[in-house]
Every structure is written in C-alpha cells, then in structure tokens.
PDB file of C-alpha atoms and ligand atoms in Angstrom:
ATOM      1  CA  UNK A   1       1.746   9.072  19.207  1.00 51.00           C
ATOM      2  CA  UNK A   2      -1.516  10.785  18.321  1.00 61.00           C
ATOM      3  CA  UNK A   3       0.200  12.371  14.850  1.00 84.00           C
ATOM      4  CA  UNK A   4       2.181   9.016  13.760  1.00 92.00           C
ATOM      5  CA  UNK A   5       0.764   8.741  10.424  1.00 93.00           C
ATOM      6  CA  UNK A   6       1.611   4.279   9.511  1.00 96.00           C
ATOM      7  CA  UNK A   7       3.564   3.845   6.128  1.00 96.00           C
ATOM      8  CA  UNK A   8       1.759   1.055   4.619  1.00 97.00           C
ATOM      9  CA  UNK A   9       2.964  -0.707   1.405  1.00 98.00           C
ATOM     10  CA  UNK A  10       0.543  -2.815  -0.638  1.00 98.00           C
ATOM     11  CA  UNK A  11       1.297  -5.204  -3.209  1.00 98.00           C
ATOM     12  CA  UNK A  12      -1.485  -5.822  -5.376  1.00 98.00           C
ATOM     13  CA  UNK A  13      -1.921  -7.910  -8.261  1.00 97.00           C
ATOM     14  CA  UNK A  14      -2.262  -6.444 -11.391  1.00 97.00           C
ATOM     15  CA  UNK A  15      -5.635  -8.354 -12.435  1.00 97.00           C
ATOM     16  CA  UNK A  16      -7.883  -7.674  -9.700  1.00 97.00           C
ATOM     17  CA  UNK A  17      -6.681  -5.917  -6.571  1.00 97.00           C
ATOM     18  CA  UNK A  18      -4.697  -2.840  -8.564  1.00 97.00           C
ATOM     19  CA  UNK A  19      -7.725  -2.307 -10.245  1.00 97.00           C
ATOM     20  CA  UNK A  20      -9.754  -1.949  -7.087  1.00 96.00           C
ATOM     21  CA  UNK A  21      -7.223   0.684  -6.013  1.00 96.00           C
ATOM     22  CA  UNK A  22      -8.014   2.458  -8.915  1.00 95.00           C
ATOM     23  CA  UNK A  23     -11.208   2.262  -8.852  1.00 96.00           C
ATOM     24  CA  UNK A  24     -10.988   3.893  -5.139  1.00 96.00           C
ATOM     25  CA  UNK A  25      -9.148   6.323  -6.340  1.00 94.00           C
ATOM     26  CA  UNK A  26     -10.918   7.586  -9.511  1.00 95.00           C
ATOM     27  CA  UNK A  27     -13.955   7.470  -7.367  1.00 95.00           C
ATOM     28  CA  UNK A  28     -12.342   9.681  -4.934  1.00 95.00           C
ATOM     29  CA  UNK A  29     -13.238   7.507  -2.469  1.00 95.00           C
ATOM     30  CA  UNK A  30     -11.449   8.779   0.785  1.00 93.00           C
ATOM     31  CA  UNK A  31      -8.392   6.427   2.643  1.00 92.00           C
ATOM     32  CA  UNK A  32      -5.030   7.323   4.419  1.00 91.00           C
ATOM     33  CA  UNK A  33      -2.611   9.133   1.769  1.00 90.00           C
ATOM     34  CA  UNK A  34       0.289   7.671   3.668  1.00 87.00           C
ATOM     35  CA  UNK A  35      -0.163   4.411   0.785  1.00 92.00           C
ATOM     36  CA  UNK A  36       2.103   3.114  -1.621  1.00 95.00           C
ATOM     37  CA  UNK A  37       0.554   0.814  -3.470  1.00 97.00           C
ATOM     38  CA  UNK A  38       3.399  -1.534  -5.928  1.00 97.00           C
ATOM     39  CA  UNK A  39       1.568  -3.606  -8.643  1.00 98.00           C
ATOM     40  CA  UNK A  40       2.536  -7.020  -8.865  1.00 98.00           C
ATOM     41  CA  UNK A  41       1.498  -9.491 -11.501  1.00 98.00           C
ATOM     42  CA  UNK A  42      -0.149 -11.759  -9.187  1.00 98.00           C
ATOM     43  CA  UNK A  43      -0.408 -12.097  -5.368  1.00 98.00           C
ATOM     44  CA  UNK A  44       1.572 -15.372  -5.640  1.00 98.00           C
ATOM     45  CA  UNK A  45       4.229 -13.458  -7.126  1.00 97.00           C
ATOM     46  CA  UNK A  46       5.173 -11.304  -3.588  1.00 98.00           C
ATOM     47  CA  UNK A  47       7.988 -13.161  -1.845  1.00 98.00           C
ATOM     48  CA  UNK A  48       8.921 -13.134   1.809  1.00 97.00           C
ATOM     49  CA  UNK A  49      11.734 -10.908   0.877  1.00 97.00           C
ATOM     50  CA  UNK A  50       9.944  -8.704  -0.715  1.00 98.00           C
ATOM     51  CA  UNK A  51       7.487  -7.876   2.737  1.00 98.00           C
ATOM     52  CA  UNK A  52      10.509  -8.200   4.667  1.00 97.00           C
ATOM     53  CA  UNK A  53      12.464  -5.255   2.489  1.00 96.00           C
ATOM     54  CA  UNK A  54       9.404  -3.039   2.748  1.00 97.00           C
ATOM     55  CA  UNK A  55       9.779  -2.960   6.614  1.00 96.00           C
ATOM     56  CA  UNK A  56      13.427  -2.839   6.218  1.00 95.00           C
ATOM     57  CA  UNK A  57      13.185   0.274   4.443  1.00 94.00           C
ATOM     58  CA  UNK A  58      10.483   1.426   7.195  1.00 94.00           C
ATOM     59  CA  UNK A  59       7.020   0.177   6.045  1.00 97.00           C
ATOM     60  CA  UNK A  60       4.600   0.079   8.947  1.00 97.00           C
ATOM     61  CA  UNK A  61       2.758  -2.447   7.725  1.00 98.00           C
ATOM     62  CA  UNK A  62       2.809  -4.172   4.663  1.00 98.00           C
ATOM     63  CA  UNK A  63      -1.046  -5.684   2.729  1.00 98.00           C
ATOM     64  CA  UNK A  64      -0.994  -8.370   0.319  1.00 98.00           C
ATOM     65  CA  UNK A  65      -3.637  -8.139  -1.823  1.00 98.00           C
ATOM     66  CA  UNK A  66      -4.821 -10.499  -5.382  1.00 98.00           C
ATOM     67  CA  UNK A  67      -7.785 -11.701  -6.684  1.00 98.00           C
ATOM     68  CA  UNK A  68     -10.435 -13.733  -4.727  1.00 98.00           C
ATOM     69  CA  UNK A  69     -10.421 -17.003  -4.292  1.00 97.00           C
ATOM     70  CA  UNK A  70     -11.362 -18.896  -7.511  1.00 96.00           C
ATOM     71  CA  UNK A  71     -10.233 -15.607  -9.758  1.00 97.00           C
ATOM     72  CA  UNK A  72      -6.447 -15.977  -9.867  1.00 98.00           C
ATOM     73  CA  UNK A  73      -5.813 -15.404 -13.179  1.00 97.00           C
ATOM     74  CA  UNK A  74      -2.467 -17.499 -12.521  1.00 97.00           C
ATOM     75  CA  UNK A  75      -4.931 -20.325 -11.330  1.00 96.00           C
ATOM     76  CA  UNK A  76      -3.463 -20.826  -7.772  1.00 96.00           C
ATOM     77  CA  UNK A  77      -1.202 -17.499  -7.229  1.00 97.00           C
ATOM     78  CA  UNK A  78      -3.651 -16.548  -4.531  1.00 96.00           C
ATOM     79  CA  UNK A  79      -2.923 -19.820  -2.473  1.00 97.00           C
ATOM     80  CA  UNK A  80       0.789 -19.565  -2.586  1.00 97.00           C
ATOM     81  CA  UNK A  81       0.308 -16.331  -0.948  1.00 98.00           C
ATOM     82  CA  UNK A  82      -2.426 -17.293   1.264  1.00 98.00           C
ATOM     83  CA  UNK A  83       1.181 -19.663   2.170  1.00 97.00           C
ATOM     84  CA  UNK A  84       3.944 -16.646   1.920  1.00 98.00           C
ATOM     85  CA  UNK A  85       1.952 -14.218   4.116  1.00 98.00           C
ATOM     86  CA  UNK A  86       1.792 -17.170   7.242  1.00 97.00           C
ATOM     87  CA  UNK A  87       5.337 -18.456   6.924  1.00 97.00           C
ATOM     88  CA  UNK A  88       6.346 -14.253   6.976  1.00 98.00           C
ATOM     89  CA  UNK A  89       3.897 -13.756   9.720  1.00 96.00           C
ATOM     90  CA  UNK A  90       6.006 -16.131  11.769  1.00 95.00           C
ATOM     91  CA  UNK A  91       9.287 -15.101  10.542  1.00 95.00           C
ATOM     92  CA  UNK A  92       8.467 -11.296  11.592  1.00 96.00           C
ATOM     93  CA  UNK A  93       7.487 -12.747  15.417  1.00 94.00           C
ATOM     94  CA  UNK A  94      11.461 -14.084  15.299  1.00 94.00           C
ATOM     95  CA  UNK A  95      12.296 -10.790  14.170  1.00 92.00           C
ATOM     96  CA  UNK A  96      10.371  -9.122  17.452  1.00 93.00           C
ATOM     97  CA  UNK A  97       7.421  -7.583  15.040  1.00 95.00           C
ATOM     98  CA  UNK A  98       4.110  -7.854  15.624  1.00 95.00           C
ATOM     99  CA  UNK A  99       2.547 -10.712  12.766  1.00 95.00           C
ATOM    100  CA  UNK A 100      -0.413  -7.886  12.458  1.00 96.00           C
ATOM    101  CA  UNK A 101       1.539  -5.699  10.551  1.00 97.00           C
ATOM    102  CA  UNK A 102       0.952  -8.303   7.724  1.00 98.00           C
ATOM    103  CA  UNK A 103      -2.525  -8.605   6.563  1.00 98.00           C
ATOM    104  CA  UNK A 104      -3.500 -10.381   3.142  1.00 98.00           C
ATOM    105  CA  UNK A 105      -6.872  -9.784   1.916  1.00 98.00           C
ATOM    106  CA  UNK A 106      -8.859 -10.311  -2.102  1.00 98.00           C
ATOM    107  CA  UNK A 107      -9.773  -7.434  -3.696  1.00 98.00           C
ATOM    108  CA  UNK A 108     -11.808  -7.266  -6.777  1.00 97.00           C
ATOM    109  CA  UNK A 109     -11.338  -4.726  -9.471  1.00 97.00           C
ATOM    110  CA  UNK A 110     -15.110  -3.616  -8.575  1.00 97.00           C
ATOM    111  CA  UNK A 111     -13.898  -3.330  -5.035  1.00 97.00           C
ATOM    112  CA  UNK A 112     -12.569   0.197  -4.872  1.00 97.00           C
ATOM    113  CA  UNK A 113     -14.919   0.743  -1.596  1.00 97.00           C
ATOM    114  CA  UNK A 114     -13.515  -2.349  -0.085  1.00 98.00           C
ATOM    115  CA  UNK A 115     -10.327  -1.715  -1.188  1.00 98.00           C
ATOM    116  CA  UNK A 116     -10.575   1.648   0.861  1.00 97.00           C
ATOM    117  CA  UNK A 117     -12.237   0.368   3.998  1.00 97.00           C
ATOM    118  CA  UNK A 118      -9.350  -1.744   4.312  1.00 97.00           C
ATOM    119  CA  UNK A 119      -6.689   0.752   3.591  1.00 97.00           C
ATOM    120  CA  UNK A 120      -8.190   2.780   6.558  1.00 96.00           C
ATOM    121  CA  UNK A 121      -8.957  -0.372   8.842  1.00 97.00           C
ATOM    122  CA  UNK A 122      -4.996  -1.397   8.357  1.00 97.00           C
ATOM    123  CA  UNK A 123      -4.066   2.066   9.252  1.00 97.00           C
ATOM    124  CA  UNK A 124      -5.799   1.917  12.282  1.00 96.00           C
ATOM    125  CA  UNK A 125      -4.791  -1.205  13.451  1.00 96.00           C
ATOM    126  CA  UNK A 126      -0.819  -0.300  12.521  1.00 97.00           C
ATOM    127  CA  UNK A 127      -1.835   3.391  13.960  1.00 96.00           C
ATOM    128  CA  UNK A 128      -2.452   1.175  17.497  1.00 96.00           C
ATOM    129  CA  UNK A 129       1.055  -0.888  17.107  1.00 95.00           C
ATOM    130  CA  UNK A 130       3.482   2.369  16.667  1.00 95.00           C
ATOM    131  CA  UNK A 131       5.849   2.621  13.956  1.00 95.00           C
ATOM    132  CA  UNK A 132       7.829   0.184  12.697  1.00 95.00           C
ATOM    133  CA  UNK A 133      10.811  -0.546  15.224  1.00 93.00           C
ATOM    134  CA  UNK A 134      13.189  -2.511  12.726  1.00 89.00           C
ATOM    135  CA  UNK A 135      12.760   0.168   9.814  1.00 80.00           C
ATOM    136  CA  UNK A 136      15.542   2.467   8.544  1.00 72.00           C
ATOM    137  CA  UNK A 137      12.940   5.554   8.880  1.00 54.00           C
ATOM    138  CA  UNK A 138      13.151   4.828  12.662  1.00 52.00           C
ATOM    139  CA  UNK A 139      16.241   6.415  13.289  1.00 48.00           C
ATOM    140  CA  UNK A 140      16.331   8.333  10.031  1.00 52.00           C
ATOM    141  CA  UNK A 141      14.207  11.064   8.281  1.00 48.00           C
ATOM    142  CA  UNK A 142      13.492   9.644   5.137  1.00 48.00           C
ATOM    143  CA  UNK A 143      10.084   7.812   4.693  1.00 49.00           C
ATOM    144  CA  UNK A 144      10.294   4.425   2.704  1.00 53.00           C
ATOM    145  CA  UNK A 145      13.764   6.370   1.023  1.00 48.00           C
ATOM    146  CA  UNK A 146      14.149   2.729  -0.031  1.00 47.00           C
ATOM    147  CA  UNK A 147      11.175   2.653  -2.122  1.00 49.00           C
ATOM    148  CA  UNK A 148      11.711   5.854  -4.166  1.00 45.00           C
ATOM    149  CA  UNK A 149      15.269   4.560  -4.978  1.00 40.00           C
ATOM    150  CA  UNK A 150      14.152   0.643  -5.218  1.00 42.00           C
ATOM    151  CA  UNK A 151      16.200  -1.865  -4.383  1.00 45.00           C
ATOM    152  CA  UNK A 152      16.737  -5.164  -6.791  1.00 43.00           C
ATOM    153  CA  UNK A 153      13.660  -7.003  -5.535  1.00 43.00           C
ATOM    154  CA  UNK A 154      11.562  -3.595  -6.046  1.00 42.00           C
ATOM    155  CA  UNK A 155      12.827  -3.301  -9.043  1.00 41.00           C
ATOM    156  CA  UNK A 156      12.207  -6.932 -10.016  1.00 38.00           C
ATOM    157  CA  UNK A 157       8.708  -6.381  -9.340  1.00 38.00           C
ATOM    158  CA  UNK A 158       8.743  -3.516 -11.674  1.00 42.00           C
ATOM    159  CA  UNK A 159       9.563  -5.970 -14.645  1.00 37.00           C
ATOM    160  CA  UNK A 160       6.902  -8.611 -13.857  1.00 37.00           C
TER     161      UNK A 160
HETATM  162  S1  FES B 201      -3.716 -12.827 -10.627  1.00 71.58           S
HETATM  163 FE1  FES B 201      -4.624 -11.814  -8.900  1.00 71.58          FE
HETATM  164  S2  FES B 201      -4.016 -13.104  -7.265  1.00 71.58           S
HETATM  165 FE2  FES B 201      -3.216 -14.134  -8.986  1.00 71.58          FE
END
C-alpha cells in the first residue's frame, strides 16, 4: 500500500480557489502531481453528481474548493456547497465510502501555499483510507479514463 499514489479531483471556483492553484503552481510550490484540478464557476455550482461521477470514474477523493466565506462572488455559492458537500458526505456512507474522502475547504487566489498544504494534507489522509473501492480504476488500468474522455456533467462544467 506504501506506493498507492490517491487520485484526487478538485473543483475549484474560478474566482478565488483556481487562482490559488495557480498561484501554487507558478510558484512552484511543491504538492502531490496525482491532482486534477476542474474549474468551476463557483463552489455552489458542483453538484452531488458531479463528486459522485468523479469517484465513479475512480477519484480517491474528491476537494471542493470556492472562495471564503463573505467572498462568493455569486453572493451565497459558497453556502450551498457548504450544503452539497454534507448531504454527499452522507450519501457516500450509504454507498459504503468513507465521508473523508470529501473535504470542502476556501481558498483565496493569494492562497497558493494553502492551497498546497491542503493538496498534500488530503493526500495523506486518502493515502491512509486506500483507493477508492467503488471506482472503475479499481478493477481497471486506466486512471480517472473518465475524466480525459468527460462525461456530460464534466463536460457541463466545461461550459460554465
Ligand atoms: S465564486 Fe468562489 S465560491 Fe462562489
């Protein structure tokens, strides 16, 4: 178990939390490379089925990330998915996942370091839980395949 290396998606809103990616990244600040990070207009716009599809398609753990408190540039995206992200959590306990595999957390866009201590955080906490049990990538050899041929909702997200 030592090598698994956790697939973890990210949403992040376009206003604040993207930007903090960014900013970790053109600061070459250092987090797992095993990210894929899908911009959303707002944190309020990410959608039970959209977490759910990431693990279908063999996420490890899925972060919702958007603006702080106060910042949503949508006014109160940020508290529907403070909303989403516990009504999923419970879902994926029905589903036999662990709720910790979801983890929603603000992000500025001058928060690349945060934005990184998170990413590798996550990744250690998902590292501890094992892969994903429900995702196609556990019984086949093609990481988050899914993504890199999105489905409708991806691909919905795409157009926001
Ligand atoms: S615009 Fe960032 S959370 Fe709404």
């Amino acid at each position: 178990m030592s090598d698994f290396q956790p697939r973890i998606v990210v949403f992040a809103c376009n206003w604040c939390s993207y930007a903090g990616a960014d900013l970790a990244g053109v600061s070459r600040m250092q987090y797992p490379p095993t990210t894929r990070v899908i911009r959303v207009m707002c944190s309020g716009r990410v959608t039970p089925g959209f977490i759910l599809e990431a693990l279908r398609l063999g996420a490890d753990g899925v972060l919702v990330t958007g603006c702080h408190p106060g910042d949503c540039h949508y006014i109160s995206g940020n508290e529907n998915a403070v909303a989403t992200v516990e009504k999923t959590a419970q879902l994926l306990g029905l589903l036999g996942l662990e709720g910790a595999r979801l983890r929603l957390e603000w992000i500025s866009a001058a928060e690349g370091a945060r934005f990184a201590r998170i990413m590798t955080e996550f990744t250690g906490q998902i590292r501890a839980l094992g892969p994903n049990p429900l995702g196609v990538s556990a019984t086949q050899d093609a990481p988050l395949a899914g993504l890199e041929s999105p489905s409708p909702q991806i691909v919905a997200l795409d157009r926001s």
